[in-house]
mmCIF file of C-alpha atoms and ligand atoms in Angstrom:
data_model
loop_
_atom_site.group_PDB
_atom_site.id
_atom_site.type_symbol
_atom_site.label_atom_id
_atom_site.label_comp_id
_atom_site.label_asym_id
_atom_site.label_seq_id
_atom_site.Cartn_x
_atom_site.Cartn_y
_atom_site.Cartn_z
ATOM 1 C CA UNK A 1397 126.000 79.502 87.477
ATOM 2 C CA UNK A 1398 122.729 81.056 88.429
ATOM 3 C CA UNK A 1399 120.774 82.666 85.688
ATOM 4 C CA UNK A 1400 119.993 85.760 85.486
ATOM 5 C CA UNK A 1401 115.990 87.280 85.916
ATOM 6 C CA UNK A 1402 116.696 88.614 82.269
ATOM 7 C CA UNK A 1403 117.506 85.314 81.104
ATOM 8 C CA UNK A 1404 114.863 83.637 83.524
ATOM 9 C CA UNK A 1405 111.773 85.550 81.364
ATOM 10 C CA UNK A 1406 113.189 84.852 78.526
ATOM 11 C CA UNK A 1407 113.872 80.868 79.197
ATOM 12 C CA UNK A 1408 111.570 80.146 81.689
ATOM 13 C CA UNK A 1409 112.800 77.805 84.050
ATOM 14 C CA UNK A 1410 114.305 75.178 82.521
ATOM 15 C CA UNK A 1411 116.959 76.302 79.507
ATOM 16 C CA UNK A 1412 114.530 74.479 76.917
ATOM 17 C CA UNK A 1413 115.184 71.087 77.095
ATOM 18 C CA UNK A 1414 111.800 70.852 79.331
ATOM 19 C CA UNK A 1415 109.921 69.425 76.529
ATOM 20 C CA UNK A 1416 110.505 65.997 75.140
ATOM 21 C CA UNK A 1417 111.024 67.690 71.386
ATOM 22 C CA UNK A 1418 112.762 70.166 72.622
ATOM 23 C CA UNK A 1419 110.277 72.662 71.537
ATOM 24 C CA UNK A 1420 111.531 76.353 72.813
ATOM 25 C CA UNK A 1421 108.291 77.603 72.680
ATOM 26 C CA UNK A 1422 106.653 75.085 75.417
ATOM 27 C CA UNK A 1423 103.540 72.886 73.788
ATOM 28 C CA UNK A 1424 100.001 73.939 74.803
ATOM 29 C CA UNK A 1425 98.943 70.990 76.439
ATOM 30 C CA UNK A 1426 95.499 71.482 75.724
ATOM 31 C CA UNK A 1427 93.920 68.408 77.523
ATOM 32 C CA UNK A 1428 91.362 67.782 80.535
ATOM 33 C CA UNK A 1429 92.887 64.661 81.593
ATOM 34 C CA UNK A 1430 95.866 62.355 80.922
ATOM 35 C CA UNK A 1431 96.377 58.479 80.070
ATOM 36 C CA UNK A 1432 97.075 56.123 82.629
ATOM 37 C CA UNK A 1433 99.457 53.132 81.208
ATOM 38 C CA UNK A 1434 97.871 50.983 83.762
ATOM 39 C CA UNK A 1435 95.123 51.463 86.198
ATOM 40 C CA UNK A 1436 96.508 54.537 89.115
ATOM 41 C CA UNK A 1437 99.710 55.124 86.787
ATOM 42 C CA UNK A 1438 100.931 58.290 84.901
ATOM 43 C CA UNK A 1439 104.747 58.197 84.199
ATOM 44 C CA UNK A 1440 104.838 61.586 84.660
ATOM 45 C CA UNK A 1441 102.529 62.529 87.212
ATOM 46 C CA UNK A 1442 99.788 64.402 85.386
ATOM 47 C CA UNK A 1443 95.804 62.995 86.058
ATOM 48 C CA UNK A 1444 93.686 65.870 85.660
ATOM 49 C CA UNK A 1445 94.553 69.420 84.487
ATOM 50 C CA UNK A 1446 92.361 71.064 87.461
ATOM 51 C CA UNK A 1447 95.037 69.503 89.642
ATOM 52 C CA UNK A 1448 98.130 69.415 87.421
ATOM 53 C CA UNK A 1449 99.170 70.418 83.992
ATOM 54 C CA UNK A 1450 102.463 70.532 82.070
ATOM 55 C CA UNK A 1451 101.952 73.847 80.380
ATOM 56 C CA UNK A 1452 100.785 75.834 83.468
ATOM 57 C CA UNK A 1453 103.222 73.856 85.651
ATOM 58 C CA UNK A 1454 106.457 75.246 84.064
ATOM 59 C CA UNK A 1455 104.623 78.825 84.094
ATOM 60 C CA UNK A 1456 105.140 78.077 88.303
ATOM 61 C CA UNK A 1457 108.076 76.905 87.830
ATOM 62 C CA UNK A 1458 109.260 79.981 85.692
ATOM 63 C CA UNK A 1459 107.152 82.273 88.596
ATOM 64 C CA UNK A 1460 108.732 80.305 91.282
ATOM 65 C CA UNK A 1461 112.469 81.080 89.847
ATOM 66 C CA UNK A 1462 111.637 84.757 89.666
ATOM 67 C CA UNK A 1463 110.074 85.183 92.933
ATOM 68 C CA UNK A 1464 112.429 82.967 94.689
ATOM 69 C CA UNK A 1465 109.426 80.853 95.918
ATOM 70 C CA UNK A 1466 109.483 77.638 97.143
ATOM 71 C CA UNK A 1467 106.276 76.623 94.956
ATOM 72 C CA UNK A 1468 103.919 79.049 93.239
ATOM 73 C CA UNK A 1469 100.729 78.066 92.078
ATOM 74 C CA UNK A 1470 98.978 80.042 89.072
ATOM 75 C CA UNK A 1471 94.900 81.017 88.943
ATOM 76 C CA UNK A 1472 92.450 82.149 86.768
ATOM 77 C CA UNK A 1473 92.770 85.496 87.930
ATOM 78 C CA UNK A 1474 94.295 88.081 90.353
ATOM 79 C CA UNK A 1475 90.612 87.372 92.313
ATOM 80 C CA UNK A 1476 91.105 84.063 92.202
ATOM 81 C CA UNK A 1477 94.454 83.814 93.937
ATOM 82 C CA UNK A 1478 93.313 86.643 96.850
ATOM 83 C CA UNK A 1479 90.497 84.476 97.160
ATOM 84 C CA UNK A 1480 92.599 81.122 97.900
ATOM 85 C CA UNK A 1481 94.291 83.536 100.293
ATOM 86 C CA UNK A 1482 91.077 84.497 102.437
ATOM 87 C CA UNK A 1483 90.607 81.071 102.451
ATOM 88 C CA UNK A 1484 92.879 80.363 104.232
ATOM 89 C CA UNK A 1485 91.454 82.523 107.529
ATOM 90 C CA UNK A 1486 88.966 80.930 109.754
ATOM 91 C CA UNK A 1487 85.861 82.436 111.666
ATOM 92 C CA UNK A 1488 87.148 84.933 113.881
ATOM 93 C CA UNK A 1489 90.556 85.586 112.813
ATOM 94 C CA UNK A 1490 91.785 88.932 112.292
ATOM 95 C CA UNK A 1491 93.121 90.349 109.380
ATOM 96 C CA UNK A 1492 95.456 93.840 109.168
ATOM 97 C CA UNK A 1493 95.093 95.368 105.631
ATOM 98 C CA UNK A 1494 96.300 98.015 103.780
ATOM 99 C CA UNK A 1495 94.270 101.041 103.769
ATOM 100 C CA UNK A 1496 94.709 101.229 100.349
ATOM 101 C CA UNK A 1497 93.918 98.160 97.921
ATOM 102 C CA UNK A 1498 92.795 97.254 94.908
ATOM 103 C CA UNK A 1499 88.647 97.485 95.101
ATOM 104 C CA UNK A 1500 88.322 94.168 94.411
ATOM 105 C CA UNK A 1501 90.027 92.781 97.341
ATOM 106 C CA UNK A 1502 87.905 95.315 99.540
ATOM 107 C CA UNK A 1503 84.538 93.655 98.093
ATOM 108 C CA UNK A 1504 86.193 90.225 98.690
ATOM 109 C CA UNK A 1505 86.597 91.518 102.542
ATOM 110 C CA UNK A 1506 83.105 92.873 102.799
ATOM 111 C CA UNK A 1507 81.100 90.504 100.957
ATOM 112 C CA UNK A 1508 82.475 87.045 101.370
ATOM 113 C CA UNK A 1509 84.917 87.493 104.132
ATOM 114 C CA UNK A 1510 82.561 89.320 106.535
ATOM 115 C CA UNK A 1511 79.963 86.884 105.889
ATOM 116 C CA UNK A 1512 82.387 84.138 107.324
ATOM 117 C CA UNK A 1513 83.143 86.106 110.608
ATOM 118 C CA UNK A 1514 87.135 86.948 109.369
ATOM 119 C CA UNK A 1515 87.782 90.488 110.840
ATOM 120 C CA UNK A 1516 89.195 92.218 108.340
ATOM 121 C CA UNK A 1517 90.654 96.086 110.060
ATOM 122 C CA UNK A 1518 92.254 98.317 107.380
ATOM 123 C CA UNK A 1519 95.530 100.712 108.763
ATOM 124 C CA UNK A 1520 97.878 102.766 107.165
ATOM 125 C CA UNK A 1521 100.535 100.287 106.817
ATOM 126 C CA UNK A 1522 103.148 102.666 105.176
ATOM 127 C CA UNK A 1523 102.629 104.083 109.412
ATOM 128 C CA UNK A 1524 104.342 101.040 110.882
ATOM 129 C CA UNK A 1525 103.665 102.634 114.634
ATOM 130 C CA UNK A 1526 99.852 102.192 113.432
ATOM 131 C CA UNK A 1527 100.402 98.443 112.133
ATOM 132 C CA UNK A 1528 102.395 97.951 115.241
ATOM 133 C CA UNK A 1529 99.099 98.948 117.396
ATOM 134 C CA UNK A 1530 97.023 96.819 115.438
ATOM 135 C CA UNK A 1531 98.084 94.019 115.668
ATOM 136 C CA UNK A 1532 95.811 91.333 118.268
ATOM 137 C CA UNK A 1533 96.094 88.076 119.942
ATOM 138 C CA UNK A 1534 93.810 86.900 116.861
ATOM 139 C CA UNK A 1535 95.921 88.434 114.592
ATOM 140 C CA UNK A 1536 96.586 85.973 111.491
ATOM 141 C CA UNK A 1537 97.863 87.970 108.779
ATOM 142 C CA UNK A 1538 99.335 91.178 107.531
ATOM 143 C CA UNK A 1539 97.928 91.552 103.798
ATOM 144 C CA UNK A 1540 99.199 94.723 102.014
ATOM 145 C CA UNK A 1541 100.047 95.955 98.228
ATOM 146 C CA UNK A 1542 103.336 98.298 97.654
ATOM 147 C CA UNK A 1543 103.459 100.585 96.259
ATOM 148 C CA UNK A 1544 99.458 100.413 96.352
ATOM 149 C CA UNK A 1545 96.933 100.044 93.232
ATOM 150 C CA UNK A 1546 95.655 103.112 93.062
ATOM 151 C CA UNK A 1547 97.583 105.703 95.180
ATOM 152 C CA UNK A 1548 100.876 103.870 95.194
ATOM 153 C CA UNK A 1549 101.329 104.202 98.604
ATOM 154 C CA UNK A 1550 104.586 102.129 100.023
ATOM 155 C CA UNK A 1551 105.241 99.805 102.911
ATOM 156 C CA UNK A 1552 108.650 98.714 104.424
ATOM 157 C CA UNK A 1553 108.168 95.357 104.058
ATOM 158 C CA UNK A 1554 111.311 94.157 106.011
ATOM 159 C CA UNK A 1555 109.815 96.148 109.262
ATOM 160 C CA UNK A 1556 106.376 95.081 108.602
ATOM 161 C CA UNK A 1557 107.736 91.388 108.542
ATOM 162 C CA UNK A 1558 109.190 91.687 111.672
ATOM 163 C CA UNK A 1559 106.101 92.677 112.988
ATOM 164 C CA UNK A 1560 103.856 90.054 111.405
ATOM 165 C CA UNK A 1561 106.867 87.913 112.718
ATOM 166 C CA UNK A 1562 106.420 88.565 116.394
ATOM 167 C CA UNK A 1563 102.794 88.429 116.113
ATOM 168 C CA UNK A 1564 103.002 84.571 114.845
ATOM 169 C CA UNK A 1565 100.968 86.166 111.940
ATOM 170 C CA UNK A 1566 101.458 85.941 108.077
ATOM 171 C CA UNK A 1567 102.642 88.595 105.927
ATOM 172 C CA UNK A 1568 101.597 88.635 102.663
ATOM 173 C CA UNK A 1569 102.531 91.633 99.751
ATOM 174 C CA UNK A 1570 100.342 91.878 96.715
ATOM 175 C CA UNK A 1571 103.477 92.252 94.659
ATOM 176 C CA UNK A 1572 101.504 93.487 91.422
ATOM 177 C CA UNK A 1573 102.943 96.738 90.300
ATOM 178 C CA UNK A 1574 106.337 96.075 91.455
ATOM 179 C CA UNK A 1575 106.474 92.335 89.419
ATOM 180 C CA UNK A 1576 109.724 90.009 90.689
ATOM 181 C CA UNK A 1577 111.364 92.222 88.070
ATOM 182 C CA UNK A 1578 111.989 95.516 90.506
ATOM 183 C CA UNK A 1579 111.187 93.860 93.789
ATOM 184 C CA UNK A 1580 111.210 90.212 95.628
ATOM 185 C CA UNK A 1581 108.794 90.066 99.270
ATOM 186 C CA UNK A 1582 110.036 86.683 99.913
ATOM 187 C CA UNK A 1583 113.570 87.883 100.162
ATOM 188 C CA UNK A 1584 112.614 90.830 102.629
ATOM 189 C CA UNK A 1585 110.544 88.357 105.174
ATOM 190 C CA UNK A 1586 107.200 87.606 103.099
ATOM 191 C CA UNK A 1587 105.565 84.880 103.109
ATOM 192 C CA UNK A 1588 103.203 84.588 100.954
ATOM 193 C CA UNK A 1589 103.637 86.855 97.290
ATOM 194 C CA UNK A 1590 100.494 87.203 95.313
ATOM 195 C CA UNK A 1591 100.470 88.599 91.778
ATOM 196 C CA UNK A 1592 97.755 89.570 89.180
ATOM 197 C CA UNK A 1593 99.299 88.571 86.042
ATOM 198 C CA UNK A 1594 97.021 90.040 84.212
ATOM 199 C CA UNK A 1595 99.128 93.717 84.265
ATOM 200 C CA UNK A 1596 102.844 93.511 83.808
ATOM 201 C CA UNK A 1597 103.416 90.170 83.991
ATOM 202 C CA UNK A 1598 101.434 89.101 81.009
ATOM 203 C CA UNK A 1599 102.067 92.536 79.816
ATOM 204 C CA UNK A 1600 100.013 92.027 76.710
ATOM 205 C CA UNK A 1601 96.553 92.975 77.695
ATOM 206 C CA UNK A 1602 95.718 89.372 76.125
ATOM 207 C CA UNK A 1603 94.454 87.295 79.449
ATOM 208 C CA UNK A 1604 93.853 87.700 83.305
ATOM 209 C CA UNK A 1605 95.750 84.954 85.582
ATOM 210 C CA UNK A 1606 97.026 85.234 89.111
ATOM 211 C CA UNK A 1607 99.567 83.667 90.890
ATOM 212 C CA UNK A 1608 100.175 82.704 94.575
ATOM 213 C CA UNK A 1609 104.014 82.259 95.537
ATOM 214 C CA UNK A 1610 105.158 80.528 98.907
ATOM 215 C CA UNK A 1611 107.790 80.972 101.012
ATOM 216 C CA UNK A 1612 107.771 77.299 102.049
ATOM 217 C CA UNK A 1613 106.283 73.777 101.250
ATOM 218 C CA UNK A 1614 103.725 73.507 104.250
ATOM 219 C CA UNK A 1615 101.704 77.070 102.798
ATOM 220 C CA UNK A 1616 102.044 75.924 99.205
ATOM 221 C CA UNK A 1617 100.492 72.446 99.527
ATOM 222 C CA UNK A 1618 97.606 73.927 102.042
ATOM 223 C CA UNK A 1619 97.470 76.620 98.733
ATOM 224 C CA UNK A 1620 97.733 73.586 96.163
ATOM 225 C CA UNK A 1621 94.658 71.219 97.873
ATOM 226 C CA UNK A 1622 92.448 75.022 98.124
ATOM 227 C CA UNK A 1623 93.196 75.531 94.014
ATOM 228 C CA UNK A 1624 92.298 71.772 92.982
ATOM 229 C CA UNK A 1625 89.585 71.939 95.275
ATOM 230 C CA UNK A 1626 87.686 75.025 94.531
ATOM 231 C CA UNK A 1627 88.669 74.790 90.964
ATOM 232 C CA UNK A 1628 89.862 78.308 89.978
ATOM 233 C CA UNK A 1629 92.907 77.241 87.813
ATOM 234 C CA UNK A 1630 94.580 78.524 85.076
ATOM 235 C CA UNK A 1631 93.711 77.057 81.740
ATOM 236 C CA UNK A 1632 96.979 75.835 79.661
ATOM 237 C CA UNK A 1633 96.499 78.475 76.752
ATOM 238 C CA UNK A 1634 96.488 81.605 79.340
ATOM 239 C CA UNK A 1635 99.545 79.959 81.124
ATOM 240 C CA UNK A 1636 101.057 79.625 77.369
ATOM 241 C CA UNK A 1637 100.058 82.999 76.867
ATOM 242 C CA UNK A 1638 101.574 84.358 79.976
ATOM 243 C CA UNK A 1639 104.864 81.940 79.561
ATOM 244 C CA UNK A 1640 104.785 84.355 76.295
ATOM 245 C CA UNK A 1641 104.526 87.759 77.748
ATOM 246 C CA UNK A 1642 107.028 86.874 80.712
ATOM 247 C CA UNK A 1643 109.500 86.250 77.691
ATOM 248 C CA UNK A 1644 109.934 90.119 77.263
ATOM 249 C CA UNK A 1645 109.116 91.299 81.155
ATOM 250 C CA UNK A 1646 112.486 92.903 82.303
ATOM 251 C CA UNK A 1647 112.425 94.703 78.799
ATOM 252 C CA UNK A 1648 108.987 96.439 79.441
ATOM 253 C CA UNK A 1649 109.754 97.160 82.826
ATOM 254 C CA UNK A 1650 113.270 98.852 81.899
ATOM 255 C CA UNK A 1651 111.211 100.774 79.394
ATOM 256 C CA UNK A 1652 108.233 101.378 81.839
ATOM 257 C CA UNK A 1653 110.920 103.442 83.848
ATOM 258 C CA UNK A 1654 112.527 105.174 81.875
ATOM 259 C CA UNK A 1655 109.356 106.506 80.582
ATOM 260 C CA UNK A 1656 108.131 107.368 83.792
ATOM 261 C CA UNK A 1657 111.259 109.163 84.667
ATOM 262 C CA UNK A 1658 111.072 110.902 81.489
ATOM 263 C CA UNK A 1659 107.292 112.420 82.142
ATOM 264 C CA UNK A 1660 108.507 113.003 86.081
ATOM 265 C CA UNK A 1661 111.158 115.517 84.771
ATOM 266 C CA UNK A 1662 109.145 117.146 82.028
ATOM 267 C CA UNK A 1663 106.305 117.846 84.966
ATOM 268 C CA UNK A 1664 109.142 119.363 87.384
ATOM 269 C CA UNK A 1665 109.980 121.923 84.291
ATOM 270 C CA UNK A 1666 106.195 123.177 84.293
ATOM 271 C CA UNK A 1667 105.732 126.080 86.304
ATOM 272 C CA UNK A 1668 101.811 125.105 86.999
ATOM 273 C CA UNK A 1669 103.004 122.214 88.488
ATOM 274 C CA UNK A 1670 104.052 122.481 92.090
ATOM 275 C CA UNK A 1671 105.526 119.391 93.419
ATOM 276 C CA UNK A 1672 106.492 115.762 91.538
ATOM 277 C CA UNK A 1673 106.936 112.967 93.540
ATOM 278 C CA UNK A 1674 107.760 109.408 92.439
ATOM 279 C CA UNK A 1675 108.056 105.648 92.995
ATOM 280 C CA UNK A 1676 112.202 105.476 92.042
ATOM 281 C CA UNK A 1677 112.393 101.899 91.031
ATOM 282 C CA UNK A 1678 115.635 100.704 91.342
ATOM 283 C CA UNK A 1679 116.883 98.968 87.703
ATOM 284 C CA UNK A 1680 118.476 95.770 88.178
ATOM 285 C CA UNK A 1681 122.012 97.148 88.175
ATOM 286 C CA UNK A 1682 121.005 99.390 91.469
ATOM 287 C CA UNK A 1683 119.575 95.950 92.688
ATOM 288 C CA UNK A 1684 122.969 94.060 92.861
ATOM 289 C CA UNK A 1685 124.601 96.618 94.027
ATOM 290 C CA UNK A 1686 123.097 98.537 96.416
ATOM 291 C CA UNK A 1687 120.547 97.895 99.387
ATOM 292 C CA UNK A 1688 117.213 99.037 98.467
ATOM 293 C CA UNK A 1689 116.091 101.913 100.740
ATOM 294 C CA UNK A 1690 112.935 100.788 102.674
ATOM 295 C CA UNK A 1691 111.234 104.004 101.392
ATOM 296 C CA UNK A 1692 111.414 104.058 97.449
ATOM 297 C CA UNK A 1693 109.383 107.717 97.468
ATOM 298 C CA UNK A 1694 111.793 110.465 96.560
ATOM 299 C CA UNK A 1695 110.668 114.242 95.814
ATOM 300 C CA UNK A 1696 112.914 114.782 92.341
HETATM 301 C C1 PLP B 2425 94.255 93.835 89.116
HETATM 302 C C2 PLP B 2425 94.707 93.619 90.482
HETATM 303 C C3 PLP B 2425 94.215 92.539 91.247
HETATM 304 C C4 PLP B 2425 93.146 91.584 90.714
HETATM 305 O O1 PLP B 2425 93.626 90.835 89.622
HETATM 306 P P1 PLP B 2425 92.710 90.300 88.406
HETATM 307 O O2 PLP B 2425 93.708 89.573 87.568
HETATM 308 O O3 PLP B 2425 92.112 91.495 87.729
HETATM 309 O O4 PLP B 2425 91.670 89.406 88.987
HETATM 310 C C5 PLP B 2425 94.750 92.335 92.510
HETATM 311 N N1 PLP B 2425 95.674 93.172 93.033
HETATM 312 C C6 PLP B 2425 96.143 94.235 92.330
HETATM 313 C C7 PLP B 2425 97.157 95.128 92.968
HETATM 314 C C8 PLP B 2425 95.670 94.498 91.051
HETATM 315 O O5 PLP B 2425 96.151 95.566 90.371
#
């Protein structure tokens, strides 16, 4: 029987019996490097925790499950993992973004990107006739968030796959404020999902990490050699730390909207106010049941 997202968070991936003591919380593995037995030989695979480490590895794993990702591989930081992303691109590619993202990903485009020659054009991509018109023969990827960080702006990601799709390009969905919890790219033609962990999926305000999640094996390994090569990896107390906070993520994001909801029909009772529009985020229950609408923005 497949488990459940609830159940997932509150698990991780494997049902405790992952560690050798069967320790439900998982063991910190707190160490640079790893014993061979004999010369070139690690029973279980882990040299070097830049490269591999037990703790942050069933963090991935536990990612991985939620996403529905093929392989997901956590960074130090939101940053960090948009970085691995951009580098990706080579001189002269061009890049669609969102109009609207989070500023650090803009300074990423002007001051590192620009310097390596990656076009980077910015369109409304909630306008899909606009994305549509922007695409080009050099065209690698379609990078957007939705709902957007700040303005929470939201993109049909099934139509903007197809797009990306006949343009041979990427699409990849900064999947932040939505978290696996409320809404999964991969499913809806994504290919690449990138998260700061640091908000809701940490949820405790206690550490920043990122995460990368792939639809398939030949993107995660080219994102695997980028990580253990430029270094930014998460350390194994923030991946303990965010194994933690997952534990209680489809709680907080239950309560998250609910609360929302709640301040979205005390605002429509104020005569000052004129108009309240939100982000309806379907619960789980919708989620089985019903197809989510590719606009979530509803006047109440
Ligand atoms: C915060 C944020 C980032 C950057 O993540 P850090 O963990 O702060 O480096 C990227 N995208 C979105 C949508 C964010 O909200």
């Amino acid at each position: 029987m497949s488990k459940s997202m609830d159940t997932i968070c509150v698990h991780g991936k494997e049902h405790a019996v992952k560690d050798q003591n069967y320790a439900i919380s998982y063991p910190i593995y707190q160490t640079a490097s790893f014993s061979h037995l004999t010369p070139g030989h690690n029973p279980n695979g882990f040299g070097y925790t830049r490269e591999s480490n037990p703790t942050r590895g069933l963090l991935e794993e536990t990612v991985s499950a939620l996403e529905g990702a093929c392989d997901t591989v956590a960074f130090a930081s939101g940053m960090a993992a948009v970085a691995a992303v951009f580098e990706y691109f080579k001189p002269r590619d061009h890049v669609i973004c969102g109009e609207d993202l989070y500023g650090g990903v803009v300074r990423l485009a002007a001051v590192i990107s620009a310097k390596n020659n990656i076009e980077v054009e910015y369109v409304d991509t909630s306008d899909l006739q606009a994305l549509k018109a922007a695409v080009r023969e050099n065209t690698k990827a379609i990078y957007f968030e939705t709902p957007t960080n700040p303005m929470m702006h939201v993109t049909d990601i099934r139509a903007a796959a197809e797009i990306a799709k006949e343009a041979g390009a990427l699409l990849i969905v900064d999947n932040t404020f939505m978290t696996p919890y409320f809404q999964n790219p991969l499913s809806l033609g994504a290919d690449v999902v990138i998260h700061s962990g640091t908000k809701y999926l940490s949820g405790h305000n206690d550490t920043i990490c990122g995460f990368l999640c792939s639809k398939d094996q030949k993107l995660a390994q080219h994102f695997r050699l980028i990580s253990k090569t430029t270094g930014g990896t998460l350390a194994p107390f923030e991946s303990w730390l965010c194994l933690r906070g997952l534990k209680t993520l489809a709680l907080r994001m239950e309560r998250h909207q609910s609360n929302a909801l709640a301040a979205a029909e005390w605002l429509k009772k104020q005569d000052c106010v004129e108009n309240v529009e939100i982000a309806l985020i379907f619960s789980n229950y919708f989620k089985n049941i019903v197809d989510i609408p590719e606009k979530m923005c509803y006047k109440i």
